[in-house]
Amino acid sequence: MPIEIVTVPCLSDNYAFLVHDRASGRTALVDVPEAAPILNALSARAWRLDEVWLTHHHPDHVQGLARVLKDHPAQVTGAGADAHRLPPLNRRVGDGDTFDFADQSVLVLDVSGHTRGHIAFYVPGADAAFTADSLMALGCGRLFEGAADQMWDSLTKLMSLPQGTQIFSGHEYTASNAKFALTIDPDNPELISRSKEIATARAAGIPTVPSTLAQEMATNPFLRASNPDIRHRLGLPDATDVQVFAEIRARKDAF
Ligand code: ZN
Ligand code: FE
């Protein structure tokens, strides 16, 4: 792979990611929960930051930006639709836009639901999608600003990416997501074995991010609204996928 991706743990359970192109030496940062661990990760590799890609406006994704930019005067990309509440942007993007990073083409997807104006960055040449608080490992973001149908549309977009795509979500919530997922889909053998792997990884302090889209489609209850066993268990055999998704989201909020 010409692209190296470094996971940077931040705050108590956030992740930032460095996307580094080996040939050109260019580096992009996805989200800025806090400056210090990101600055350390850059200096440990002697990398200079060229770009910052912001997924959404929440403080735990942007609040380290000003400090990082002091040391690395990088170009900042974010959703044009949310420019009024994001830090100052050098490049405003929206759903379906592409931009170049080194010799990669990056596709922007609007994945609103957690917030309006939440975007994801898909880098086909690295088999990587940076989904932050939209699609998460065994979960999805809480619906703070959007409605269930909007989040379902966003997840449906992400489900159409190639199955091998690595899903880089913004938080280490996977162990608690697994406990909830097992209440919705308790007889799913792939979920049962993934839950065990997650417990082992977390006990060793290993991040569970990234996962793959194929893993999420097989085990993440929020992507499995059409599954007959899940519908039967929820008592919603004839509901729409959006209704089933909304019921799973409501149960998670109360879990
Ligand atoms: Zn958020
Ligand atoms: Fe977040």
GROMACS .gro file of N, CA and C and ligand atoms in nm, residues 14 56 60-61 114 133 171, ligand 2:
model
   22
   14ASN      N    1  -1.138   0.876   2.206
   14ASN     CA    2  -1.142   0.923   2.066
   14ASN      C    3  -1.023   0.869   1.987
   56HIS      N    4  -1.693   1.647   1.149
   56HIS     CA    5  -1.811   1.720   1.199
   56HIS      C    6  -1.771   1.814   1.310
   60ASP      N    7  -1.506   1.729   2.043
   60ASP     CA    8  -1.411   1.618   2.055
   60ASP      C    9  -1.355   1.574   1.919
   61HIS      N   10  -1.390   1.648   1.812
   61HIS     CA   11  -1.332   1.620   1.680
   61HIS      C   12  -1.255   1.739   1.623
  114HIS      N   13  -2.596   1.184   1.299
  114HIS     CA   14  -2.538   1.221   1.429
  114HIS      C   15  -2.540   1.373   1.443
  133ASP      N   16  -1.837   0.956   1.360
  133ASP     CA   17  -1.951   0.920   1.444
  133ASP      C   18  -2.075   0.887   1.361
  171HIS      N   19  -1.432   0.661   1.762
  171HIS     CA   20  -1.428   0.632   1.906
  171HIS      C   21  -1.401   0.485   1.932
  257FE      FE   22  -1.736   1.209   1.876
   0.00000   0.00000   0.00000
